[in-house]
PDB file of C-alpha atoms in Angstrom:
ATOM      1  CA  ILE A  21    -177.200 138.771  51.515  1.00  0.00           C
ATOM      2  CA  ASN A  22    -179.429 141.117  53.445  1.00  0.00           C
ATOM      3  CA  ALA A  23    -179.505 140.733  57.211  1.00  0.00           C
ATOM      4  CA  GLU A  24    -183.270 140.403  57.122  1.00  0.00           C
ATOM      5  CA  SER A  25    -184.912 137.238  55.833  1.00  0.00           C
ATOM      6  CA  GLN A  26    -185.988 137.627  52.229  1.00  0.00           C
ATOM      7  CA  SER A  27    -188.958 135.603  51.092  1.00  0.00           C
ATOM      8  CA  THR A  28    -188.312 133.950  47.739  1.00  0.00           C
ATOM      9  CA  GLY A  29    -191.249 131.597  47.776  1.00  0.00           C
ATOM     10  CA  GLY A  30    -193.967 134.075  46.904  1.00  0.00           C
ATOM     11  CA  GLY A  31    -196.131 133.214  49.915  1.00  0.00           C
ATOM     12  CA  ALA A  32    -196.288 132.372  53.563  1.00  0.00           C
ATOM     13  CA  GLY A  33    -194.945 128.882  52.907  1.00  0.00           C
ATOM     14  CA  GLY A  34    -192.014 130.099  50.804  1.00  0.00           C
ATOM     15  CA  ALA A  35    -188.483 129.430  52.025  1.00  0.00           C
ATOM     16  CA  THR A  36    -186.296 132.388  52.925  1.00  0.00           C
ATOM     17  CA  THR A  37    -182.983 132.996  51.186  1.00  0.00           C
ATOM     18  CA  GLU A  38    -181.163 132.101  54.391  1.00  0.00           C
ATOM     19  CA  GLN A  39    -183.072 128.810  54.696  1.00  0.00           C
ATOM     20  CA  LYS A  40    -182.339 127.917  51.076  1.00  0.00           C
ATOM     21  CA  LEU A  41    -178.634 128.588  51.583  1.00  0.00           C
ATOM     22  CA  THR A  42    -178.604 126.561  54.782  1.00  0.00           C
ATOM     23  CA  ASP A  43    -180.293 123.650  53.003  1.00  0.00           C
ATOM     24  CA  ILE A  44    -177.857 123.790  50.074  1.00  0.00           C
ATOM     25  CA  ALA A  45    -174.827 123.922  52.368  1.00  0.00           C
ATOM     26  CA  THR A  46    -176.129 121.104  54.579  1.00  0.00           C
ATOM     27  CA  ASP A  47    -176.889 118.919  51.545  1.00  0.00           C
ATOM     28  CA  ILE A  48    -173.427 119.382  50.016  1.00  0.00           C
ATOM     29  CA  LEU A  49    -171.614 118.833  53.319  1.00  0.00           C
ATOM     30  CA  SER A  50    -173.588 115.619  53.874  1.00  0.00           C
ATOM     31  CA  LYS A  51    -172.368 114.271  50.525  1.00  0.00           C
ATOM     32  CA  LEU A  52    -168.674 114.984  51.087  1.00  0.00           C
ATOM     33  CA  PRO A  53    -166.852 111.982  52.627  1.00  0.00           C
ATOM     34  CA  PRO A  54    -164.176 112.363  55.321  1.00  0.00           C
ATOM     35  CA  GLN A  55    -160.799 113.534  54.051  1.00  0.00           C
ATOM     36  CA  PHE A  56    -158.263 110.937  52.982  1.00  0.00           C
ATOM     37  CA  ASP A  57    -155.737 109.890  55.618  1.00  0.00           C
ATOM     38  CA  ILE A  58    -152.506 110.710  53.792  1.00  0.00           C
ATOM     39  CA  GLU A  59    -150.275 109.051  56.411  1.00  0.00           C
ATOM     40  CA  ASP A  60    -152.118 105.743  56.046  1.00  0.00           C
ATOM     41  CA  ALA A  61    -152.033 106.088  52.257  1.00  0.00           C
ATOM     42  CA  VAL A  62    -148.254 106.658  52.249  1.00  0.00           C
ATOM     43  CA  GLU A  63    -147.791 103.632  54.510  1.00  0.00           C
ATOM     44  CA  LYS A  64    -149.980 101.384  52.346  1.00  0.00           C
ATOM     45  CA  TYR A  65    -148.696 102.762  49.034  1.00  0.00           C
ATOM     46  CA  PRO A  66    -145.064 103.780  49.670  1.00  0.00           C
ATOM     47  CA  VAL A  67    -142.818 105.341  47.051  1.00  0.00           C
ATOM     48  CA  THR A  68    -141.240 102.450  45.130  1.00  0.00           C
ATOM     49  CA  TYR A  69    -139.038 102.242  42.070  1.00  0.00           C
ATOM     50  CA  GLU A  70    -141.231  99.624  40.395  1.00  0.00           C
ATOM     51  CA  GLU A  71    -144.672 101.247  40.899  1.00  0.00           C
ATOM     52  CA  SER A  72    -145.106 104.942  40.106  1.00  0.00           C
ATOM     53  CA  MET A  73    -148.872 104.687  40.556  1.00  0.00           C
ATOM     54  CA  ASN A  74    -148.404 104.672  44.335  1.00  0.00           C
ATOM     55  CA  THR A  75    -147.120 108.239  44.159  1.00  0.00           C
ATOM     56  CA  VAL A  76    -149.895 109.212  41.733  1.00  0.00           C
ATOM     57  CA  LEU A  77    -152.570 107.959  44.148  1.00  0.00           C
ATOM     58  CA  VAL A  78    -151.151 109.750  47.196  1.00  0.00           C
ATOM     59  CA  GLN A  79    -150.701 113.034  45.298  1.00  0.00           C
ATOM     60  CA  GLU A  80    -154.259 112.841  43.961  1.00  0.00           C
ATOM     61  CA  MET A  81    -155.554 112.309  47.499  1.00  0.00           C
ATOM     62  CA  GLU A  82    -153.674 115.395  48.651  1.00  0.00           C
ATOM     63  CA  ARG A  83    -155.101 117.514  45.827  1.00  0.00           C
ATOM     64  CA  PHE A  84    -158.678 116.416  46.506  1.00  0.00           C
ATOM     65  CA  ASN A  85    -158.197 116.941  50.243  1.00  0.00           C
ATOM     66  CA  ARG A  86    -157.272 120.569  49.542  1.00  0.00           C
ATOM     67  CA  LEU A  87    -160.294 121.055  47.289  1.00  0.00           C
ATOM     68  CA  CYS A  88    -162.723 119.428  49.726  1.00  0.00           C
ATOM     69  CA  GLY A  89    -161.181 121.486  52.526  1.00  0.00           C
ATOM     70  CA  VAL A  90    -161.939 124.710  50.666  1.00  0.00           C
ATOM     71  CA  ILE A  91    -165.510 123.591  49.948  1.00  0.00           C
ATOM     72  CA  SER A  92    -166.313 122.387  53.474  1.00  0.00           C
ATOM     73  CA  THR A  93    -164.682 125.384  55.187  1.00  0.00           C
ATOM     74  CA  SER A  94    -166.560 127.905  53.048  1.00  0.00           C
ATOM     75  CA  LEU A  95    -169.895 126.124  53.546  1.00  0.00           C
ATOM     76  CA  THR A  96    -169.388 125.789  57.309  1.00  0.00           C
ATOM     77  CA  ASN A  97    -168.472 129.471  57.587  1.00  0.00           C
ATOM     78  CA  LEU A  98    -171.487 130.376  55.444  1.00  0.00           C
ATOM     79  CA  GLN A  99    -173.771 128.507  57.828  1.00  0.00           C
ATOM     80  CA  LYS A 100    -172.206 130.352  60.772  1.00  0.00           C
ATOM     81  CA  ALA A 101    -172.564 133.715  58.988  1.00  0.00           C
ATOM     82  CA  ILE A 102    -176.257 133.063  58.354  1.00  0.00           C
ATOM     83  CA  LYS A 103    -176.689 132.425  62.085  1.00  0.00           C
ATOM     84  CA  GLY A 104    -174.760 135.607  62.886  1.00  0.00           C
ATOM     85  CA  LEU A 105    -171.859 133.763  64.528  1.00  0.00           C
ATOM     86  CA  VAL A 106    -169.241 135.170  62.118  1.00  0.00           C
ATOM     87  CA  VAL A 107    -169.092 138.152  59.779  1.00  0.00           C
ATOM     88  CA  MET A 108    -170.539 137.638  56.287  1.00  0.00           C
ATOM     89  CA  SER A 109    -167.387 138.525  54.363  1.00  0.00           C
ATOM     90  CA  GLU A 110    -167.282 139.535  50.719  1.00  0.00           C
ATOM     91  CA  SER A 111    -165.988 136.091  49.707  1.00  0.00           C
ATOM     92  CA  LEU A 112    -168.769 134.329  51.640  1.00  0.00           C
ATOM     93  CA  GLU A 113    -171.365 136.617  50.092  1.00  0.00           C
ATOM     94  CA  SER A 114    -169.978 135.720  46.663  1.00  0.00           C
ATOM     95  CA  VAL A 115    -170.235 132.011  47.523  1.00  0.00           C
ATOM     96  CA  ALA A 116    -173.815 132.491  48.715  1.00  0.00           C
ATOM     97  CA  SER A 117    -175.011 134.378  45.642  1.00  0.00           C
ATOM     98  CA  THR A 118    -173.424 131.809  43.328  1.00  0.00           C
ATOM     99  CA  LEU A 119    -174.946 128.849  45.172  1.00  0.00           C
ATOM    100  CA  LEU A 120    -178.411 130.385  44.884  1.00  0.00           C
ATOM    101  CA  VAL A 121    -178.208 130.361  41.077  1.00  0.00           C
ATOM    102  CA  GLY A 122    -176.852 126.809  40.947  1.00  0.00           C
ATOM    103  CA  LYS A 123    -173.302 127.591  39.890  1.00  0.00           C
ATOM    104  CA  VAL A 124    -169.892 126.627  41.270  1.00  0.00           C
ATOM    105  CA  PRO A 125    -168.398 129.478  43.349  1.00  0.00           C
ATOM    106  CA  ASP A 126    -165.181 131.078  42.077  1.00  0.00           C
ATOM    107  CA  LEU A 127    -163.599 130.340  45.455  1.00  0.00           C
ATOM    108  CA  TRP A 128    -163.974 126.625  44.739  1.00  0.00           C
ATOM    109  CA  SER A 129    -162.989 126.870  41.074  1.00  0.00           C
ATOM    110  CA  LYS A 130    -159.625 128.384  42.011  1.00  0.00           C
ATOM    111  CA  SER A 131    -158.771 125.195  43.921  1.00  0.00           C
ATOM    112  CA  SER A 132    -160.564 122.830  41.555  1.00  0.00           C
ATOM    113  CA  TYR A 133    -159.898 120.843  38.402  1.00  0.00           C
ATOM    114  CA  PRO A 134    -161.484 122.464  35.284  1.00  0.00           C
ATOM    115  CA  SER A 135    -165.238 121.897  35.086  1.00  0.00           C
ATOM    116  CA  LEU A 136    -168.141 123.544  33.275  1.00  0.00           C
ATOM    117  CA  LYS A 137    -170.822 121.604  35.145  1.00  0.00           C
ATOM    118  CA  PRO A 138    -173.562 123.328  37.144  1.00  0.00           C
ATOM    119  CA  LEU A 139    -173.462 123.037  40.933  1.00  0.00           C
ATOM    120  CA  GLY A 140    -175.462 119.830  41.371  1.00  0.00           C
ATOM    121  CA  SER A 141    -173.625 117.926  38.641  1.00  0.00           C
ATOM    122  CA  TYR A 142    -170.274 119.251  39.857  1.00  0.00           C
ATOM    123  CA  ILE A 143    -170.829 117.885  43.376  1.00  0.00           C
ATOM    124  CA  ASN A 144    -172.015 114.514  42.026  1.00  0.00           C
ATOM    125  CA  ASP A 145    -168.965 114.346  39.773  1.00  0.00           C
ATOM    126  CA  LEU A 146    -166.655 115.274  42.658  1.00  0.00           C
ATOM    127  CA  VAL A 147    -168.167 112.570  44.883  1.00  0.00           C
ATOM    128  CA  ALA A 148    -167.721 110.002  42.089  1.00  0.00           C
ATOM    129  CA  ARG A 149    -164.045 110.967  41.718  1.00  0.00           C
ATOM    130  CA  LEU A 150    -163.517 110.637  45.463  1.00  0.00           C
ATOM    131  CA  LYS A 151    -165.191 107.213  45.383  1.00  0.00           C
ATOM    132  CA  PHE A 152    -162.815 106.115  42.594  1.00  0.00           C
ATOM    133  CA  LEU A 153    -159.775 107.046  44.704  1.00  0.00           C
ATOM    134  CA  LYS A 154    -161.272 105.449  47.816  1.00  0.00           C
ATOM    135  CA  THR A 155    -161.886 102.188  45.938  1.00  0.00           C
ATOM    136  CA  TRP A 156    -158.312 102.304  44.612  1.00  0.00           C
ATOM    137  CA  TYR A 157    -157.015 102.781  48.154  1.00  0.00           C
ATOM    138  CA  HIS A 158    -159.018  99.890  49.607  1.00  0.00           C
ATOM    139  CA  ASP A 159    -158.876  97.414  46.685  1.00  0.00           C
ATOM    140  CA  ASN A 160    -155.432  98.203  45.222  1.00  0.00           C
ATOM    141  CA  LYS A 161    -154.671  99.499  41.732  1.00  0.00           C
ATOM    142  CA  PRO A 162    -157.723  99.286  39.430  1.00  0.00           C
ATOM    143  CA  THR A 163    -157.598  97.146  36.300  1.00  0.00           C
ATOM    144  CA  CYS A 164    -159.120 100.006  34.307  1.00  0.00           C
ATOM    145  CA  PHE A 165    -158.516 103.636  35.294  1.00  0.00           C
ATOM    146  CA  TRP A 166    -161.240 106.257  35.049  1.00  0.00           C
ATOM    147  CA  ILE A 167    -158.970 108.803  33.400  1.00  0.00           C
ATOM    148  CA  SER A 168    -161.489 111.616  33.872  1.00  0.00           C
ATOM    149  CA  ALA A 169    -161.335 111.168  37.658  1.00  0.00           C
ATOM    150  CA  PHE A 170    -157.813 112.512  38.010  1.00  0.00           C
ATOM    151  CA  TYR A 171    -157.258 116.039  39.224  1.00  0.00           C
ATOM    152  CA  PHE A 172    -153.909 116.140  37.379  1.00  0.00           C
ATOM    153  CA  ASN A 173    -154.155 113.702  34.461  1.00  0.00           C
ATOM    154  CA  GLN A 174    -150.604 114.315  33.285  1.00  0.00           C
ATOM    155  CA  ALA A 175    -149.148 112.807  36.468  1.00  0.00           C
ATOM    156  CA  PHE A 176    -150.993 109.561  35.729  1.00  0.00           C
ATOM    157  CA  LEU A 177    -149.797 109.521  32.102  1.00  0.00           C
ATOM    158  CA  THR A 178    -146.213 110.141  33.220  1.00  0.00           C
ATOM    159  CA  GLY A 179    -146.570 107.315  35.748  1.00  0.00           C
ATOM    160  CA  VAL A 180    -147.627 104.907  32.990  1.00  0.00           C
ATOM    161  CA  LYS A 181    -144.527 105.750  30.948  1.00  0.00           C
ATOM    162  CA  GLN A 182    -142.260 105.760  34.000  1.00  0.00           C
ATOM    163  CA  ASN A 183    -143.284 102.229  34.996  1.00  0.00           C
ATOM    164  CA  TYR A 184    -142.461 101.010  31.485  1.00  0.00           C
ATOM    165  CA  ALA A 185    -139.171 102.916  31.339  1.00  0.00           C
ATOM    166  CA  ARG A 186    -137.968 101.442  34.621  1.00  0.00           C
ATOM    167  CA  LYS A 187    -139.160  97.929  33.770  1.00  0.00           C
ATOM    168  CA  TYR A 188    -137.246  97.801  30.485  1.00  0.00           C
ATOM    169  CA  THR A 189    -134.463 100.273  31.380  1.00  0.00           C
ATOM    170  CA  ILE A 190    -135.338 102.740  28.627  1.00  0.00           C
ATOM    171  CA  PRO A 191    -134.909 106.528  28.988  1.00  0.00           C
ATOM    172  CA  ILE A 192    -138.391 107.964  29.536  1.00  0.00           C
ATOM    173  CA  ASP A 193    -137.734 110.839  27.113  1.00  0.00           C
ATOM    174  CA  LYS A 194    -137.533 108.272  24.288  1.00  0.00           C
ATOM    175  CA  LEU A 195    -141.000 106.942  25.065  1.00  0.00           C
ATOM    176  CA  GLU A 196    -144.438 108.041  23.951  1.00  0.00           C
ATOM    177  CA  LEU A 197    -147.877 106.499  24.357  1.00  0.00           C
ATOM    178  CA  ASP A 198    -149.465 104.383  21.633  1.00  0.00           C
ATOM    179  CA  PHE A 199    -153.168 103.566  21.753  1.00  0.00           C
ATOM    180  CA  GLU A 200    -155.543 100.715  21.039  1.00  0.00           C
ATOM    181  CA  VAL A 201    -159.318 100.989  21.414  1.00  0.00           C
ATOM    182  CA  LEU A 202    -160.715  97.726  22.802  1.00  0.00           C
ATOM    183  CA  PRO A 203    -164.186  96.273  22.069  1.00  0.00           C
ATOM    184  CA  CYS A 204    -165.398  96.582  25.670  1.00  0.00           C
ATOM    185  CA  ASP A 205    -166.616  99.211  28.159  1.00  0.00           C
ATOM    186  CA  ASP A 206    -164.698  97.752  31.103  1.00  0.00           C
ATOM    187  CA  ILE A 207    -162.075  95.097  31.725  1.00  0.00           C
ATOM    188  CA  ASP A 208    -161.178  92.989  34.764  1.00  0.00           C
ATOM    189  CA  SER A 209    -157.488  92.263  34.190  1.00  0.00           C
ATOM    190  CA  HIS A 210    -154.308  94.337  34.110  1.00  0.00           C
ATOM    191  CA  PRO A 211    -152.344  94.706  30.854  1.00  0.00           C
ATOM    192  CA  GLU A 212    -148.790  93.367  30.776  1.00  0.00           C
ATOM    193  CA  ASP A 213    -147.576  96.912  30.081  1.00  0.00           C
ATOM    194  CA  GLY A 214    -149.263 100.304  30.104  1.00  0.00           C
ATOM    195  CA  ALA A 215    -152.774 100.901  31.410  1.00  0.00           C
ATOM    196  CA  TYR A 216    -156.417 100.549  30.440  1.00  0.00           C
ATOM    197  CA  VAL A 217    -158.488 103.742  30.677  1.00  0.00           C
ATOM    198  CA  ARG A 218    -162.167 104.570  30.334  1.00  0.00           C
ATOM    199  CA  GLY A 219    -164.433 107.593  30.658  1.00  0.00           C
ATOM    200  CA  LEU A 220    -163.734 109.578  27.474  1.00  0.00           C
ATOM    201  CA  TYR A 221    -166.329 111.113  25.160  1.00  0.00           C
ATOM    202  CA  LEU A 222    -166.109 111.816  21.431  1.00  0.00           C
ATOM    203  CA  GLU A 223    -167.324 115.140  20.074  1.00  0.00           C
ATOM    204  CA  GLY A 224    -167.700 115.663  16.333  1.00  0.00           C
ATOM    205  CA  ALA A 225    -167.690 111.930  15.603  1.00  0.00           C
ATOM    206  CA  ARG A 226    -168.733 108.566  17.043  1.00  0.00           C
ATOM    207  CA  TRP A 227    -166.942 105.282  17.574  1.00  0.00           C
ATOM    208  CA  ASP A 228    -168.044 102.482  15.213  1.00  0.00           C
ATOM    209  CA  THR A 229    -167.764  99.304  17.296  1.00  0.00           C
ATOM    210  CA  LYS A 230    -168.107  97.067  14.222  1.00  0.00           C
ATOM    211  CA  LYS A 231    -165.453  98.712  12.077  1.00  0.00           C
ATOM    212  CA  MET A 232    -163.437  99.762  15.150  1.00  0.00           C
ATOM    213  CA  SER A 233    -162.865 103.205  13.696  1.00  0.00           C
ATOM    214  CA  LEU A 234    -164.203 106.749  13.730  1.00  0.00           C
ATOM    215  CA  ALA A 235    -167.528 107.339  11.999  1.00  0.00           C
ATOM    216  CA  GLU A 236    -169.958 110.195  11.422  1.00  0.00           C
ATOM    217  CA  SER A 237    -172.089 111.185  14.395  1.00  0.00           C
ATOM    218  CA  PHE A 238    -175.718 110.160  14.410  1.00  0.00           C
ATOM    219  CA  PRO A 239    -178.205 113.025  13.931  1.00  0.00           C
ATOM    220  CA  LYS A 240    -178.823 115.081  17.097  1.00  0.00           C
ATOM    221  CA  ILE A 241    -176.264 113.043  19.060  1.00  0.00           C
ATOM    222  CA  LEU A 242    -173.539 115.458  20.199  1.00  0.00           C
ATOM    223  CA  TYR A 243    -171.336 113.069  22.164  1.00  0.00           C
ATOM    224  CA  ASP A 244    -170.464 109.387  22.015  1.00  0.00           C
ATOM    225  CA  THR A 245    -168.924 107.279  24.763  1.00  0.00           C
ATOM    226  CA  VAL A 246    -165.592 105.710  23.852  1.00  0.00           C
ATOM    227  CA  PRO A 247    -164.819 102.108  24.908  1.00  0.00           C
ATOM    228  CA  VAL A 248    -161.748 101.132  26.934  1.00  0.00           C
ATOM    229  CA  ILE A 249    -158.482 102.445  25.497  1.00  0.00           C
ATOM    230  CA  TRP A 250    -155.170 100.677  26.085  1.00  0.00           C
ATOM    231  CA  LEU A 251    -152.338 103.139  26.703  1.00  0.00           C
ATOM    232  CA  ARG A 252    -149.176 101.342  25.566  1.00  0.00           C
ATOM    233  CA  PRO A 253    -145.800 103.011  26.059  1.00  0.00           C
ATOM    234  CA  ALA A 254    -143.486 102.555  23.074  1.00  0.00           C
ATOM    235  CA  ILE A 255    -140.346 104.076  21.620  1.00  0.00           C
ATOM    236  CA  MET A 256    -141.311 107.210  19.693  1.00  0.00           C
ATOM    237  CA  THR A 257    -139.793 106.081  16.390  1.00  0.00           C
ATOM    238  CA  GLU A 258    -141.856 102.863  16.466  1.00  0.00           C
ATOM    239  CA  ILE A 259    -145.239 104.618  16.687  1.00  0.00           C
ATOM    240  CA  SER A 260    -147.102 105.115  13.408  1.00  0.00           C
ATOM    241  CA  THR A 261    -149.963 107.558  12.832  1.00  0.00           C
ATOM    242  CA  GLU A 262    -150.814 106.200   9.373  1.00  0.00           C
ATOM    243  CA  GLY A 263    -154.540 105.569   9.089  1.00  0.00           C
ATOM    244  CA  LYS A 264    -155.067 107.409  12.366  1.00  0.00           C
ATOM    245  CA  TYR A 265    -156.664 110.671  13.413  1.00  0.00           C
ATOM    246  CA  VAL A 266    -154.570 112.415  16.050  1.00  0.00           C
ATOM    247  CA  SER A 267    -157.358 113.517  18.347  1.00  0.00           C
ATOM    248  CA  PRO A 268    -156.728 116.101  21.072  1.00  0.00           C
ATOM    249  CA  VAL A 269    -158.088 115.260  24.524  1.00  0.00           C
ATOM    250  CA  TYR A 270    -159.494 118.105  26.628  1.00  0.00           C
ATOM    251  CA  LYS A 271    -160.702 118.128  30.227  1.00  0.00           C
ATOM    252  CA  THR A 272    -163.747 120.229  29.251  1.00  0.00           C
ATOM    253  CA  SER A 273    -165.523 121.287  26.069  1.00  0.00           C
ATOM    254  CA  ALA A 274    -164.036 124.794  26.360  1.00  0.00           C
ATOM    255  CA  ARG A 275    -161.030 123.545  24.328  1.00  0.00           C
ATOM    256  CA  GLN A 276    -158.871 126.264  25.790  1.00  0.00           C
ATOM    257  CA  GLY A 277    -156.594 126.539  28.767  1.00  0.00           C
ATOM    258  CA  GLN A 278    -153.571 128.255  30.218  1.00  0.00           C
ATOM    259  CA  LEU A 279    -150.087 127.010  30.878  1.00  0.00           C
ATOM    260  CA  SER A 280    -149.739 126.137  34.542  1.00  0.00           C
ATOM    261  CA  THR A 281    -146.581 126.405  36.626  1.00  0.00           C
ATOM    262  CA  THR A 282    -145.783 122.760  35.722  1.00  0.00           C
ATOM    263  CA  GLY A 283    -145.633 123.664  32.039  1.00  0.00           C
ATOM    264  CA  HIS A 284    -148.836 121.747  31.265  1.00  0.00           C
ATOM    265  CA  SER A 285    -152.066 123.165  29.883  1.00  0.00           C
ATOM    266  CA  THR A 286    -154.925 123.495  32.345  1.00  0.00           C
ATOM    267  CA  ASN A 287    -157.293 121.924  29.785  1.00  0.00           C
ATOM    268  CA  PHE A 288    -155.383 119.978  27.097  1.00  0.00           C
ATOM    269  CA  VAL A 289    -154.385 116.502  28.312  1.00  0.00           C
ATOM    270  CA  LEU A 290    -152.765 114.645  25.397  1.00  0.00           C
ATOM    271  CA  ALA A 291    -153.349 113.536  21.804  1.00  0.00           C
ATOM    272  CA  ILE A 292    -154.743 110.036  21.143  1.00  0.00           C
ATOM    273  CA  ASN A 293    -154.370 108.289  17.784  1.00  0.00           C
ATOM    274  CA  LEU A 294    -157.732 106.870  16.694  1.00  0.00           C
ATOM    275  CA  PRO A 295    -158.178 104.547  13.674  1.00  0.00           C
ATOM    276  CA  THR A 296    -160.031 106.152  10.779  1.00  0.00           C
ATOM    277  CA  ILE A 297    -161.095 105.159   7.282  1.00  0.00           C
ATOM    278  CA  LYS A 298    -161.542 108.765   6.211  1.00  0.00           C
ATOM    279  CA  PRO A 299    -158.513 111.078   5.886  1.00  0.00           C
ATOM    280  CA  GLN A 300    -157.415 112.983   8.978  1.00  0.00           C
ATOM    281  CA  LYS A 301    -158.399 116.283   7.347  1.00  0.00           C
ATOM    282  CA  HIS A 302    -162.047 115.189   7.427  1.00  0.00           C
ATOM    283  CA  TRP A 303    -162.088 115.007  11.232  1.00  0.00           C
ATOM    284  CA  VAL A 304    -160.061 118.204  11.582  1.00  0.00           C
ATOM    285  CA  LEU A 305    -162.835 120.064   9.696  1.00  0.00           C
ATOM    286  CA  ARG A 306    -165.409 118.380  11.959  1.00  0.00           C
ATOM    287  CA  GLY A 307    -163.527 119.662  14.996  1.00  0.00           C
ATOM    288  CA  THR A 308    -163.415 116.120  16.352  1.00  0.00           C
ATOM    289  CA  CYS A 309    -161.895 115.714  19.797  1.00  0.00           C
ATOM    290  CA  LEU A 310    -162.096 113.650  22.981  1.00  0.00           C
ATOM    291  CA  LEU A 311    -163.446 115.080  26.228  1.00  0.00           C
ATOM    292  CA  CYS A 312    -162.884 113.941  29.804  1.00  0.00           C
ATOM    293  CA  SER A 313    -166.011 115.652  31.079  1.00  0.00           C
ATOM    294  CA  LEU A 314    -169.294 116.912  29.645  1.00  0.00           C
ATOM    295  CA  ASP A 315    -171.042 120.143  30.624  1.00  0.00           C
ATOM    296  CA  ASP A 316    -174.190 118.624  32.143  1.00  0.00           C
TER     297      ASP A 316
END
């Protein structure tokens, strides 16, 4: 960013680069809510043997606090650098140039969950995720979890199995998740076991609500919203994949990731068994999968 104001508006009324950056930073900072109070969260949702979701909620709050801290600190420092109050470092200059083209800065991505969204959609998605956690904190455990909202989805999935394992005194390593797609987009009651989830998208197929199975995509329709799915823990040997397509679930459409320090992929979440009339090979050739988040 040059020290002098650069006109990008093509006329006397055009906004300078510095003004555009200031407006972008101010807009984003105004949308970010205050950080979660972790001490209050731990007090309201303490670690208990019977409810693993308490730990999941608190850990998610901590992860999003770190991410929002990185975003707000970089934007605040950028505003100061534009005013000449601090030095415009190389990292701040990188943030500035990326913001101007409507992309998510690398500095944020390093502390963020995987996302291929442009800047505006990324911030809106982040705010929606924060709202989901805030509602959970104030109104207790949701009846239907927005699975795409989690920073670390695997912790939630482990929590679902852990609750079942402790309830029925079954070793967790003998359990796996079974799945049932329900004929609804939301639900207002808790299941007896497991969890209801929403927010997944089908790519390479659509969900036939009449036949309750996979079907061919409609022309020019790339993605289809999937109804509520019931995650039901069960003993591995009792789960059948006959008449099912074992669909991989990815956080983004990139369909690739790296192994993190926890041993989990940074993009692959799990495999969900979806009912199908056609053979599984048909959907494999279609490249059918489930996505937590779209690119727009």
